Amino acid sequence: MIEIKDVSKVYRTKRKEVTGVDRVNLTINDGEIFGIVGYSGAGKSSLLRCINLLEQPTSGEILVDGQNLMQLTGKNLRQARLKIGMIFQHFYLIEQKTVGENIEFALKAANVSKEQRNDRIEALLKMVGLENKRDVFPGQLSGGQKQRVGIARALANDPKVLLCDEATSALDPTTTTAILKLLKKINRELGITIVLITHEMEVVKEICDRMAIMQEGRVVEDGSVYDIFANPHNPLTQEFIGSVVSFDIPDEIMQTFKGTIVKVLFKGDVAGQGIISDMLQQFEVRGNFLHGTIEYIQERPLGIFIMELIGEEAHIHRAISYIESRGVSVEVQ
Ligand SMILES: Nc1ncnc2c1ncn2[C@@H]1O[C@H](COP(=O)(O)OP(=O)(O)OP(=O)(O)O)[C@@H](O)[C@H]1O
Ligand SMILES: [Mg+2]
């Protein structure tokens, strides 16, 4: 478990102070994939780099498995940091070394013996699907393949945690999907906790279990990705969700509707149980679907529909109470 307790990072330059991270509290559980989202300058990289002390927090504490990293020194600190791997948007491979040598470099740093290194390199390349690229140089690889090498290198020391700073931002959508699949595989098969930064909600929706949204150094909202998609509270969160799931209906069209406009939310297996048709049959209400989608977040359906309900007010009230009683949430717009 990673505990970020009241962490701030203030950068002091000659002229001024910039607060990169502002009193952040977060807990990241073992084995989860945790996403950190925010616009440029929100403090995502600063916070991520505080987790492995690439950046020394100005105040607060970082605890990994109950161990306060900021109290460690020398060998103990190096040991603790080896258990936290990291990958980057621009890969940072050593261009003069082959793929195999890039990985070996990390193994040497962790004092893995020469006899063991060969097998480890083979196993790591297999894990990331680059078995036949051991002897090529990074310059001969595509962006996606370079990131796979970055991942293999980050896994060299058997980390418990993998930090990913915009790991897919330099990649096209198809390659992004492939790398996200690989990260998920690593998470599930090796049990590695992943913390990833992105400015794309699609990425979060695809693989994260929980998430935090950052703005001006602060975490403005955090929780399970599913719950946040179902019910975002903060305006910035709503904006990010809107980039993936949008229900904008043009004003001119909105004005033509005379009925009660409701937003209906189906969570999990209630989606598609015919609740709406039951409601329309049981109460003297007519319904029109104006907008809607079913999103699958971590294979769990989330149905969001905008409907117009037409009928007497009392009937509409009863109809809404009925669907609410069946576990569907309804918001009158
Ligand atoms: N080394 C530094 N010296 C001074 N200021 C810094 C330094 N690193 C980051 N900052 C400032 O801290 C704030 C947060 O930066 P950070 O790089 O963490 O944001 P980010 O969310 O990762 O942005 P991006 O999406 O562009 O990568 C910014 O205002 C930035 O200018
Ligand atoms: Mg950044």
mmCIF file of C-alpha atoms and ligand atoms in Angstrom:
data_model
loop_
_atom_site.group_PDB
_atom_site.id
_atom_site.type_symbol
_atom_site.label_atom_id
_atom_site.label_comp_id
_atom_site.label_asym_id
_atom_site.label_seq_id
_atom_site.Cartn_x
_atom_site.Cartn_y
_atom_site.Cartn_z
ATOM 1 C CA MET A 1 0.000 0.000 0.000
ATOM 2 C CA ILE A 2 1.204 3.494 -0.842
ATOM 3 C CA GLU A 3 0.139 6.242 1.525
ATOM 4 C CA ILE A 4 0.623 9.822 0.451
ATOM 5 C CA LYS A 5 0.110 11.925 3.551
ATOM 6 C CA ASP A 6 -0.292 15.648 3.316
ATOM 7 C CA VAL A 7 2.422 15.865 0.661
ATOM 8 C CA SER A 8 3.453 19.227 -0.782
ATOM 9 C CA LYS A 9 6.174 20.001 -3.261
ATOM 10 C CA VAL A 10 7.289 23.603 -3.590
ATOM 11 C CA TYR A 11 9.829 24.464 -6.280
ATOM 12 C CA ARG A 12 12.038 27.377 -5.315
ATOM 13 C CA THR A 13 13.686 29.240 -8.118
ATOM 14 C CA LYS A 14 15.697 32.440 -7.704
ATOM 15 C CA ARG A 15 12.740 34.717 -8.221
ATOM 16 C CA LYS A 16 9.719 32.825 -7.005
ATOM 17 C CA GLU A 17 8.152 29.769 -5.486
ATOM 18 C CA VAL A 18 5.910 27.416 -7.431
ATOM 19 C CA THR A 19 3.706 24.933 -5.619
ATOM 20 C CA GLY A 20 3.702 21.788 -7.750
ATOM 21 C CA VAL A 21 1.849 19.602 -5.242
ATOM 22 C CA ASP A 22 -0.380 21.082 -2.577
ATOM 23 C CA ARG A 23 -1.229 19.030 0.527
ATOM 24 C CA VAL A 24 -2.214 15.817 -1.227
ATOM 25 C CA ASN A 25 -3.596 12.831 0.665
ATOM 26 C CA LEU A 26 -4.118 9.582 -1.220
ATOM 27 C CA THR A 27 -3.983 5.877 -0.505
ATOM 28 C CA ILE A 28 -3.178 3.457 -3.294
ATOM 29 C CA ASN A 29 -3.979 -0.164 -2.502
ATOM 30 C CA ASP A 30 -1.880 -3.179 -3.356
ATOM 31 C CA GLY A 31 -2.647 -4.663 -6.740
ATOM 32 C CA GLU A 32 -4.765 -1.847 -8.087
ATOM 33 C CA ILE A 33 -4.286 0.327 -11.138
ATOM 34 C CA PHE A 34 -4.623 3.916 -10.005
ATOM 35 C CA GLY A 35 -5.001 6.769 -12.499
ATOM 36 C CA ILE A 36 -4.073 10.405 -11.908
ATOM 37 C CA VAL A 37 -5.738 12.809 -14.316
ATOM 38 C CA GLY A 38 -5.379 16.527 -14.838
ATOM 39 C CA TYR A 39 -4.441 19.209 -17.316
ATOM 40 C CA SER A 40 -0.886 20.263 -18.030
ATOM 41 C CA GLY A 41 0.736 21.843 -14.976
ATOM 42 C CA ALA A 42 -1.735 20.288 -12.519
ATOM 43 C CA GLY A 43 1.104 18.614 -10.631
ATOM 44 C CA LYS A 44 0.707 15.016 -11.813
ATOM 45 C CA SER A 45 4.381 14.346 -12.603
ATOM 46 C CA SER A 46 5.486 16.156 -9.469
ATOM 47 C CA LEU A 47 3.249 13.956 -7.345
ATOM 48 C CA LEU A 48 4.298 10.762 -9.130
ATOM 49 C CA ARG A 49 7.966 11.649 -8.718
ATOM 50 C CA CYS A 50 7.395 12.224 -5.020
ATOM 51 C CA ILE A 51 6.275 8.595 -4.686
ATOM 52 C CA ASN A 52 9.762 7.250 -5.466
ATOM 53 C CA LEU A 53 11.510 10.345 -4.139
ATOM 54 C CA LEU A 54 12.818 11.326 -7.557
ATOM 55 C CA GLU A 55 11.433 14.558 -6.197
ATOM 56 C CA GLN A 56 11.890 15.134 -2.478
ATOM 57 C CA PRO A 57 8.559 16.351 -1.020
ATOM 58 C CA THR A 58 8.823 19.705 0.736
ATOM 59 C CA SER A 59 6.518 18.395 3.468
ATOM 60 C CA GLY A 60 4.374 15.392 4.246
ATOM 61 C CA GLU A 61 5.104 11.685 4.216
ATOM 62 C CA ILE A 62 5.326 8.873 1.671
ATOM 63 C CA LEU A 63 4.742 5.432 3.155
ATOM 64 C CA VAL A 64 5.175 2.259 1.138
ATOM 65 C CA ASP A 65 3.987 -0.823 3.029
ATOM 66 C CA GLY A 66 4.084 1.208 6.185
ATOM 67 C CA GLN A 67 7.704 2.236 5.642
ATOM 68 C CA ASN A 68 8.357 5.961 5.627
ATOM 69 C CA LEU A 69 10.582 6.444 2.563
ATOM 70 C CA MET A 70 11.692 9.873 3.682
ATOM 71 C CA GLN A 71 13.316 8.443 6.780
ATOM 72 C CA LEU A 72 15.422 5.955 4.822
ATOM 73 C CA THR A 73 18.975 6.668 3.791
ATOM 74 C CA GLY A 74 21.773 5.041 1.810
ATOM 75 C CA LYS A 75 21.385 1.351 1.070
ATOM 76 C CA ASN A 76 17.904 1.083 2.597
ATOM 77 C CA LEU A 77 16.611 3.884 0.444
ATOM 78 C CA ARG A 78 18.163 2.379 -2.700
ATOM 79 C CA GLN A 79 16.597 -0.989 -1.867
ATOM 80 C CA ALA A 80 13.180 0.577 -1.364
ATOM 81 C CA ARG A 81 13.438 2.519 -4.615
ATOM 82 C CA LEU A 82 14.401 -0.586 -6.604
ATOM 83 C CA LYS A 83 10.964 -1.913 -5.712
ATOM 84 C CA ILE A 84 9.365 1.018 -7.536
ATOM 85 C CA GLY A 85 9.796 0.872 -11.335
ATOM 86 C CA MET A 86 9.033 3.774 -13.628
ATOM 87 C CA ILE A 87 8.264 4.333 -17.307
ATOM 88 C CA PHE A 88 8.085 7.592 -19.220
ATOM 89 C CA GLN A 89 6.414 9.223 -22.207
ATOM 90 C CA HIS A 90 9.729 9.478 -24.073
ATOM 91 C CA PHE A 91 11.042 6.069 -22.980
ATOM 92 C CA TYR A 92 14.590 7.246 -22.081
ATOM 93 C CA LEU A 93 16.371 4.193 -23.522
ATOM 94 C CA ILE A 94 20.118 4.228 -24.002
ATOM 95 C CA GLU A 95 20.465 4.577 -27.773
ATOM 96 C CA GLN A 96 23.995 3.098 -27.963
ATOM 97 C CA LYS A 97 22.939 -0.096 -26.204
ATOM 98 C CA THR A 98 20.876 -2.929 -27.661
ATOM 99 C CA VAL A 99 17.489 -3.820 -26.238
ATOM 100 C CA GLY A 100 19.064 -6.658 -24.249
ATOM 101 C CA GLU A 101 21.821 -4.400 -22.937
ATOM 102 C CA ASN A 102 19.313 -1.738 -21.896
ATOM 103 C CA ILE A 103 17.575 -4.326 -19.724
ATOM 104 C CA GLU A 104 20.860 -5.765 -18.493
ATOM 105 C CA PHE A 105 21.879 -2.309 -17.328
ATOM 106 C CA ALA A 106 18.967 -2.300 -14.880
ATOM 107 C CA LEU A 107 19.729 -5.861 -13.761
ATOM 108 C CA LYS A 108 23.347 -4.935 -13.040
ATOM 109 C CA ALA A 109 22.201 -1.962 -11.002
ATOM 110 C CA ALA A 110 20.252 -4.414 -8.855
ATOM 111 C CA ASN A 111 23.289 -6.710 -8.493
ATOM 112 C CA VAL A 112 21.764 -9.634 -10.389
ATOM 113 C CA SER A 113 24.543 -12.140 -11.103
ATOM 114 C CA LYS A 114 25.846 -12.620 -14.650
ATOM 115 C CA GLU A 115 24.513 -16.213 -14.800
ATOM 116 C CA GLN A 116 21.016 -15.095 -13.889
ATOM 117 C CA ARG A 117 20.944 -12.051 -16.136
ATOM 118 C CA ASN A 118 20.636 -13.964 -19.389
ATOM 119 C CA ASP A 119 17.533 -15.868 -18.290
ATOM 120 C CA ARG A 120 15.984 -12.754 -16.795
ATOM 121 C CA ILE A 121 16.440 -10.805 -20.021
ATOM 122 C CA GLU A 122 14.820 -13.628 -22.001
ATOM 123 C CA ALA A 123 11.901 -13.825 -19.568
ATOM 124 C CA LEU A 124 11.365 -10.060 -19.515
ATOM 125 C CA LEU A 125 11.428 -9.798 -23.312
ATOM 126 C CA LYS A 126 8.919 -12.624 -23.491
ATOM 127 C CA MET A 127 6.689 -10.861 -20.979
ATOM 128 C CA VAL A 128 6.536 -7.738 -23.149
ATOM 129 C CA GLY A 129 6.347 -9.615 -26.458
ATOM 130 C CA LEU A 130 9.758 -8.686 -27.877
ATOM 131 C CA GLU A 131 11.528 -12.066 -27.855
ATOM 132 C CA ASN A 132 13.254 -11.469 -31.171
ATOM 133 C CA LYS A 133 14.426 -7.891 -30.578
ATOM 134 C CA ARG A 134 17.154 -8.572 -28.043
ATOM 135 C CA ASP A 135 20.030 -7.550 -30.320
ATOM 136 C CA VAL A 136 18.533 -4.532 -32.081
ATOM 137 C CA PHE A 137 19.119 -0.911 -31.115
ATOM 138 C CA PRO A 138 16.297 1.377 -29.898
ATOM 139 C CA GLY A 139 16.595 3.448 -33.072
ATOM 140 C CA GLN A 140 15.285 0.462 -35.033
ATOM 141 C CA LEU A 141 12.118 0.147 -32.955
ATOM 142 C CA SER A 142 8.662 1.718 -33.238
ATOM 143 C CA GLY A 143 7.357 3.880 -30.381
ATOM 144 C CA GLY A 144 5.223 1.045 -29.044
ATOM 145 C CA GLN A 145 8.180 -1.347 -29.113
ATOM 146 C CA LYS A 146 10.366 1.214 -27.340
ATOM 147 C CA GLN A 147 7.794 1.493 -24.594
ATOM 148 C CA ARG A 148 7.765 -2.303 -24.276
ATOM 149 C CA VAL A 149 11.517 -2.166 -23.707
ATOM 150 C CA GLY A 150 10.925 0.592 -21.144
ATOM 151 C CA ILE A 151 8.435 -1.680 -19.387
ATOM 152 C CA ALA A 152 10.805 -4.691 -19.482
ATOM 153 C CA ARG A 153 13.557 -2.538 -18.011
ATOM 154 C CA ALA A 154 11.240 -1.216 -15.297
ATOM 155 C CA LEU A 155 10.306 -4.807 -14.385
ATOM 156 C CA ALA A 156 13.936 -5.945 -14.219
ATOM 157 C CA ASN A 157 14.184 -5.532 -10.458
ATOM 158 C CA ASP A 158 10.892 -7.264 -9.667
ATOM 159 C CA PRO A 159 9.214 -4.078 -8.499
ATOM 160 C CA LYS A 160 6.052 -4.098 -6.435
ATOM 161 C CA VAL A 161 4.964 -0.798 -7.906
ATOM 162 C CA LEU A 162 5.156 0.595 -11.435
ATOM 163 C CA LEU A 163 4.845 4.340 -11.955
ATOM 164 C CA CYS A 164 3.845 5.417 -15.477
ATOM 165 C CA ASP A 165 4.207 9.055 -16.495
ATOM 166 C CA GLU A 166 2.137 9.579 -19.661
ATOM 167 C CA ALA A 167 3.343 6.195 -20.893
ATOM 168 C CA THR A 168 1.030 6.199 -23.895
ATOM 169 C CA SER A 169 0.876 9.908 -24.739
ATOM 170 C CA ALA A 170 3.431 9.629 -27.568
ATOM 171 C CA LEU A 171 1.636 6.661 -29.136
ATOM 172 C CA ASP A 172 -1.175 6.293 -31.681
ATOM 173 C CA PRO A 173 -4.547 4.941 -30.481
ATOM 174 C CA THR A 174 -3.984 1.338 -31.604
ATOM 175 C CA THR A 175 -0.537 1.172 -30.015
ATOM 176 C CA THR A 176 -1.947 2.842 -26.891
ATOM 177 C CA THR A 177 -4.536 0.079 -26.581
ATOM 178 C CA ALA A 178 -1.837 -2.591 -26.961
ATOM 179 C CA ILE A 179 0.380 -1.009 -24.294
ATOM 180 C CA LEU A 180 -2.583 -0.621 -21.922
ATOM 181 C CA LYS A 181 -3.360 -4.314 -22.396
ATOM 182 C CA LEU A 182 0.233 -5.135 -21.535
ATOM 183 C CA LEU A 183 0.077 -3.002 -18.394
ATOM 184 C CA LYS A 184 -3.108 -4.743 -17.356
ATOM 185 C CA LYS A 185 -1.485 -8.133 -17.936
ATOM 186 C CA ILE A 186 1.488 -7.126 -15.793
ATOM 187 C CA ASN A 187 -0.855 -5.928 -13.084
ATOM 188 C CA ARG A 188 -2.933 -9.128 -13.094
ATOM 189 C CA GLU A 189 -0.184 -11.712 -13.644
ATOM 190 C CA LEU A 190 2.592 -10.226 -11.547
ATOM 191 C CA GLY A 191 0.368 -8.478 -9.007
ATOM 192 C CA ILE A 192 2.205 -5.204 -9.526
ATOM 193 C CA THR A 193 0.461 -2.046 -8.313
ATOM 194 C CA ILE A 194 0.364 0.521 -11.110
ATOM 195 C CA VAL A 195 0.047 4.277 -10.728
ATOM 196 C CA LEU A 196 -0.437 5.995 -14.039
ATOM 197 C CA ILE A 197 -0.716 9.585 -15.106
ATOM 198 C CA THR A 198 -2.691 10.617 -18.118
ATOM 199 C CA HIS A 199 -4.702 13.499 -19.492
ATOM 200 C CA GLU A 200 -6.957 11.088 -21.370
ATOM 201 C CA MET A 201 -10.063 9.778 -19.644
ATOM 202 C CA GLU A 202 -10.201 6.964 -22.212
ATOM 203 C CA VAL A 203 -7.042 5.523 -20.691
ATOM 204 C CA VAL A 204 -8.509 5.671 -17.193
ATOM 205 C CA LYS A 205 -11.763 4.130 -18.324
ATOM 206 C CA GLU A 206 -9.886 1.352 -20.054
ATOM 207 C CA ILE A 207 -7.702 0.052 -17.227
ATOM 208 C CA CYS A 208 -7.900 1.940 -13.932
ATOM 209 C CA ASP A 209 -9.679 0.694 -10.826
ATOM 210 C CA ARG A 210 -9.544 3.986 -8.951
ATOM 211 C CA MET A 211 -8.549 7.494 -9.870
ATOM 212 C CA ALA A 212 -7.787 11.009 -8.668
ATOM 213 C CA ILE A 213 -8.274 14.287 -10.511
ATOM 214 C CA MET A 214 -5.722 17.028 -9.900
ATOM 215 C CA GLN A 215 -5.942 20.773 -10.372
ATOM 216 C CA GLU A 216 -3.378 23.350 -9.283
ATOM 217 C CA GLY A 217 -1.443 20.831 -7.238
ATOM 218 C CA ARG A 218 -4.468 19.543 -5.341
ATOM 219 C CA VAL A 219 -6.577 16.417 -5.622
ATOM 220 C CA VAL A 220 -10.091 17.709 -6.262
ATOM 221 C CA GLU A 221 -11.812 14.324 -6.401
ATOM 222 C CA ASP A 222 -10.859 10.672 -6.015
ATOM 223 C CA GLY A 223 -12.643 7.359 -5.902
ATOM 224 C CA SER A 224 -13.481 4.288 -7.956
ATOM 225 C CA VAL A 225 -13.476 4.981 -11.685
ATOM 226 C CA TYR A 226 -16.926 3.474 -11.964
ATOM 227 C CA ASP A 227 -18.447 5.688 -9.279
ATOM 228 C CA ILE A 228 -16.764 8.780 -10.639
ATOM 229 C CA PHE A 229 -18.065 8.074 -14.136
ATOM 230 C CA ALA A 230 -21.529 7.440 -12.711
ATOM 231 C CA ASN A 231 -21.587 10.518 -10.536
ATOM 232 C CA PRO A 232 -18.813 13.076 -10.961
ATOM 233 C CA HIS A 233 -19.029 15.873 -8.371
ATOM 234 C CA ASN A 234 -16.314 18.355 -9.209
ATOM 235 C CA PRO A 235 -16.817 20.578 -12.293
ATOM 236 C CA LEU A 236 -13.359 19.637 -13.583
ATOM 237 C CA THR A 237 -14.166 15.951 -13.199
ATOM 238 C CA GLN A 238 -17.412 16.533 -15.066
ATOM 239 C CA GLU A 239 -15.459 18.206 -17.848
ATOM 240 C CA PHE A 240 -13.066 15.267 -18.128
ATOM 241 C CA ILE A 241 -15.923 12.761 -18.117
ATOM 242 C CA GLY A 242 -17.685 14.881 -20.734
ATOM 243 C CA SER A 243 -14.733 14.286 -23.055
ATOM 244 C CA VAL A 244 -15.668 10.601 -23.116
ATOM 245 C CA VAL A 245 -19.372 10.540 -22.335
ATOM 246 C CA SER A 246 -21.251 13.575 -23.562
ATOM 247 C CA PHE A 247 -24.974 14.248 -23.415
ATOM 248 C CA ASP A 248 -25.159 17.626 -24.987
ATOM 249 C CA ILE A 249 -28.453 18.257 -26.680
ATOM 250 C CA PRO A 250 -28.589 21.503 -28.681
ATOM 251 C CA ASP A 251 -30.679 24.195 -26.950
ATOM 252 C CA GLU A 252 -32.990 24.675 -29.943
ATOM 253 C CA ILE A 253 -33.872 21.006 -29.818
ATOM 254 C CA MET A 254 -34.194 20.982 -26.013
ATOM 255 C CA GLN A 255 -36.810 23.735 -26.236
ATOM 256 C CA THR A 256 -39.062 21.588 -28.382
ATOM 257 C CA PHE A 257 -39.568 19.075 -25.558
ATOM 258 C CA LYS A 258 -42.583 19.709 -23.374
ATOM 259 C CA GLY A 259 -42.274 16.817 -20.914
ATOM 260 C CA THR A 260 -40.111 16.261 -17.849
ATOM 261 C CA ILE A 261 -36.487 15.663 -18.784
ATOM 262 C CA VAL A 262 -34.727 13.058 -16.663
ATOM 263 C CA LYS A 263 -31.294 11.531 -16.609
ATOM 264 C CA VAL A 264 -31.486 7.862 -15.785
ATOM 265 C CA LEU A 265 -28.502 5.901 -14.538
ATOM 266 C CA PHE A 266 -28.283 2.112 -14.652
ATOM 267 C CA LYS A 267 -25.410 0.580 -12.774
ATOM 268 C CA GLY A 268 -24.030 -2.920 -13.202
ATOM 269 C CA ASP A 269 -26.430 -5.724 -14.002
ATOM 270 C CA VAL A 270 -29.562 -3.613 -13.713
ATOM 271 C CA ALA A 271 -28.771 -2.374 -17.223
ATOM 272 C CA GLY A 272 -31.151 -3.915 -19.679
ATOM 273 C CA GLN A 273 -33.611 -5.440 -17.239
ATOM 274 C CA GLY A 274 -36.528 -3.860 -18.931
ATOM 275 C CA ILE A 275 -37.172 -1.530 -16.017
ATOM 276 C CA ILE A 276 -38.070 1.342 -18.286
ATOM 277 C CA SER A 277 -40.568 -0.671 -20.277
ATOM 278 C CA ASP A 278 -42.117 -1.963 -17.023
ATOM 279 C CA MET A 279 -42.452 1.614 -15.861
ATOM 280 C CA LEU A 280 -44.040 2.798 -19.071
ATOM 281 C CA GLN A 281 -46.531 -0.062 -18.945
ATOM 282 C CA GLN A 282 -47.463 0.282 -15.281
ATOM 283 C CA PHE A 283 -47.928 4.032 -15.150
ATOM 284 C CA GLU A 284 -49.715 6.306 -17.531
ATOM 285 C CA VAL A 285 -46.531 7.821 -18.801
ATOM 286 C CA ARG A 286 -44.995 7.979 -22.231
ATOM 287 C CA GLY A 287 -41.260 8.144 -22.649
ATOM 288 C CA ASN A 288 -38.897 9.296 -25.371
ATOM 289 C CA PHE A 289 -35.215 8.533 -25.370
ATOM 290 C CA LEU A 290 -33.302 11.692 -26.280
ATOM 291 C CA HIS A 291 -29.759 10.585 -25.721
ATOM 292 C CA GLY A 292 -27.931 7.706 -24.166
ATOM 293 C CA THR A 293 -25.081 5.293 -23.979
ATOM 294 C CA ILE A 294 -23.942 2.177 -22.214
ATOM 295 C CA GLU A 295 -20.319 2.433 -21.212
ATOM 296 C CA TYR A 296 -18.386 -0.620 -20.094
ATOM 297 C CA ILE A 297 -16.001 0.346 -17.320
ATOM 298 C CA GLN A 298 -13.860 -2.586 -16.297
ATOM 299 C CA GLU A 299 -16.412 -4.874 -17.975
ATOM 300 C CA ARG A 300 -19.187 -3.488 -15.772
ATOM 301 C CA PRO A 301 -21.990 -1.756 -17.650
ATOM 302 C CA LEU A 302 -23.000 1.795 -16.838
ATOM 303 C CA GLY A 303 -26.075 2.928 -18.736
ATOM 304 C CA ILE A 304 -26.840 6.632 -18.906
ATOM 305 C CA PHE A 305 -29.953 7.842 -20.689
ATOM 306 C CA ILE A 306 -31.659 11.176 -21.109
ATOM 307 C CA MET A 307 -35.417 10.736 -21.399
ATOM 308 C CA GLU A 308 -38.463 12.868 -21.785
ATOM 309 C CA LEU A 309 -41.381 11.672 -19.677
ATOM 310 C CA ILE A 310 -44.824 12.809 -20.767
ATOM 311 C CA GLY A 311 -47.958 12.489 -18.652
ATOM 312 C CA GLU A 312 -49.679 13.930 -15.609
ATOM 313 C CA GLU A 313 -47.296 15.214 -12.964
ATOM 314 C CA ALA A 314 -48.485 12.751 -10.327
ATOM 315 C CA HIS A 315 -48.019 9.846 -12.716
ATOM 316 C CA ILE A 316 -44.537 10.966 -13.590
ATOM 317 C CA HIS A 317 -43.700 11.205 -9.876
ATOM 318 C CA ARG A 318 -44.913 7.693 -9.262
ATOM 319 C CA ALA A 319 -43.095 6.403 -12.318
ATOM 320 C CA ILE A 320 -39.827 7.929 -11.116
ATOM 321 C CA SER A 321 -40.296 6.519 -7.618
ATOM 322 C CA TYR A 322 -40.908 3.132 -9.166
ATOM 323 C CA ILE A 323 -37.669 3.018 -11.153
ATOM 324 C CA GLU A 324 -35.752 4.391 -8.190
ATOM 325 C CA SER A 325 -37.159 1.579 -6.075
ATOM 326 C CA ARG A 326 -35.585 -0.821 -8.558
ATOM 327 C CA GLY A 327 -32.135 0.559 -7.908
ATOM 328 C CA VAL A 328 -31.913 2.967 -10.819
ATOM 329 C CA SER A 329 -30.982 6.534 -10.044
ATOM 330 C CA VAL A 330 -32.927 9.344 -11.640
ATOM 331 C CA GLU A 331 -32.079 13.003 -11.827
ATOM 332 C CA VAL A 332 -34.722 15.444 -12.979
ATOM 333 C CA GLN A 333 -32.981 17.980 -15.224
HETATM 334 N N1 LIG B 1 11.754 21.446 -11.595
HETATM 335 C C1 LIG B 1 10.822 22.407 -11.502
HETATM 336 N N2 LIG B 1 11.127 23.679 -11.164
HETATM 337 C C2 LIG B 1 10.194 24.625 -11.031
HETATM 338 N N3 LIG B 1 8.877 24.420 -11.247
HETATM 339 C C3 LIG B 1 8.496 23.170 -11.599
HETATM 340 C C4 LIG B 1 9.431 22.095 -11.751
HETATM 341 N N4 LIG B 1 8.766 20.985 -12.108
HETATM 342 C C5 LIG B 1 7.467 21.321 -12.162
HETATM 343 N N5 LIG B 1 7.307 22.641 -11.866
HETATM 344 C C6 LIG B 1 6.016 23.376 -11.809
HETATM 345 O O1 LIG B 1 5.127 22.644 -10.990
HETATM 346 C C7 LIG B 1 3.810 22.650 -11.537
HETATM 347 C C8 LIG B 1 3.353 21.218 -11.755
HETATM 348 O O2 LIG B 1 4.147 20.644 -12.791
HETATM 349 P P1 LIG B 1 4.041 19.119 -13.229
HETATM 350 O O3 LIG B 1 5.129 18.862 -14.206
HETATM 351 O O4 LIG B 1 3.987 18.260 -12.035
HETATM 352 O O5 LIG B 1 2.621 19.092 -13.951
HETATM 353 P P2 LIG B 1 1.938 17.952 -14.843
HETATM 354 O O6 LIG B 1 0.544 17.815 -14.334
HETATM 355 O O7 LIG B 1 2.791 16.747 -14.864
HETATM 356 O O8 LIG B 1 1.898 18.622 -16.288
HETATM 357 P P3 LIG B 1 2.068 17.947 -17.738
HETATM 358 O O9 LIG B 1 0.728 17.315 -18.061
HETATM 359 O O10 LIG B 1 2.347 19.102 -18.646
HETATM 360 O O11 LIG B 1 3.185 16.962 -17.690
HETATM 361 C C9 LIG B 1 3.889 23.484 -12.807
HETATM 362 O O12 LIG B 1 3.485 24.780 -12.481
HETATM 363 C C10 LIG B 1 5.344 23.449 -13.161
HETATM 364 O O13 LIG B 1 5.730 24.597 -13.858
HETATM 365 MG MG MG B 2 3.782 15.693 -16.350
#
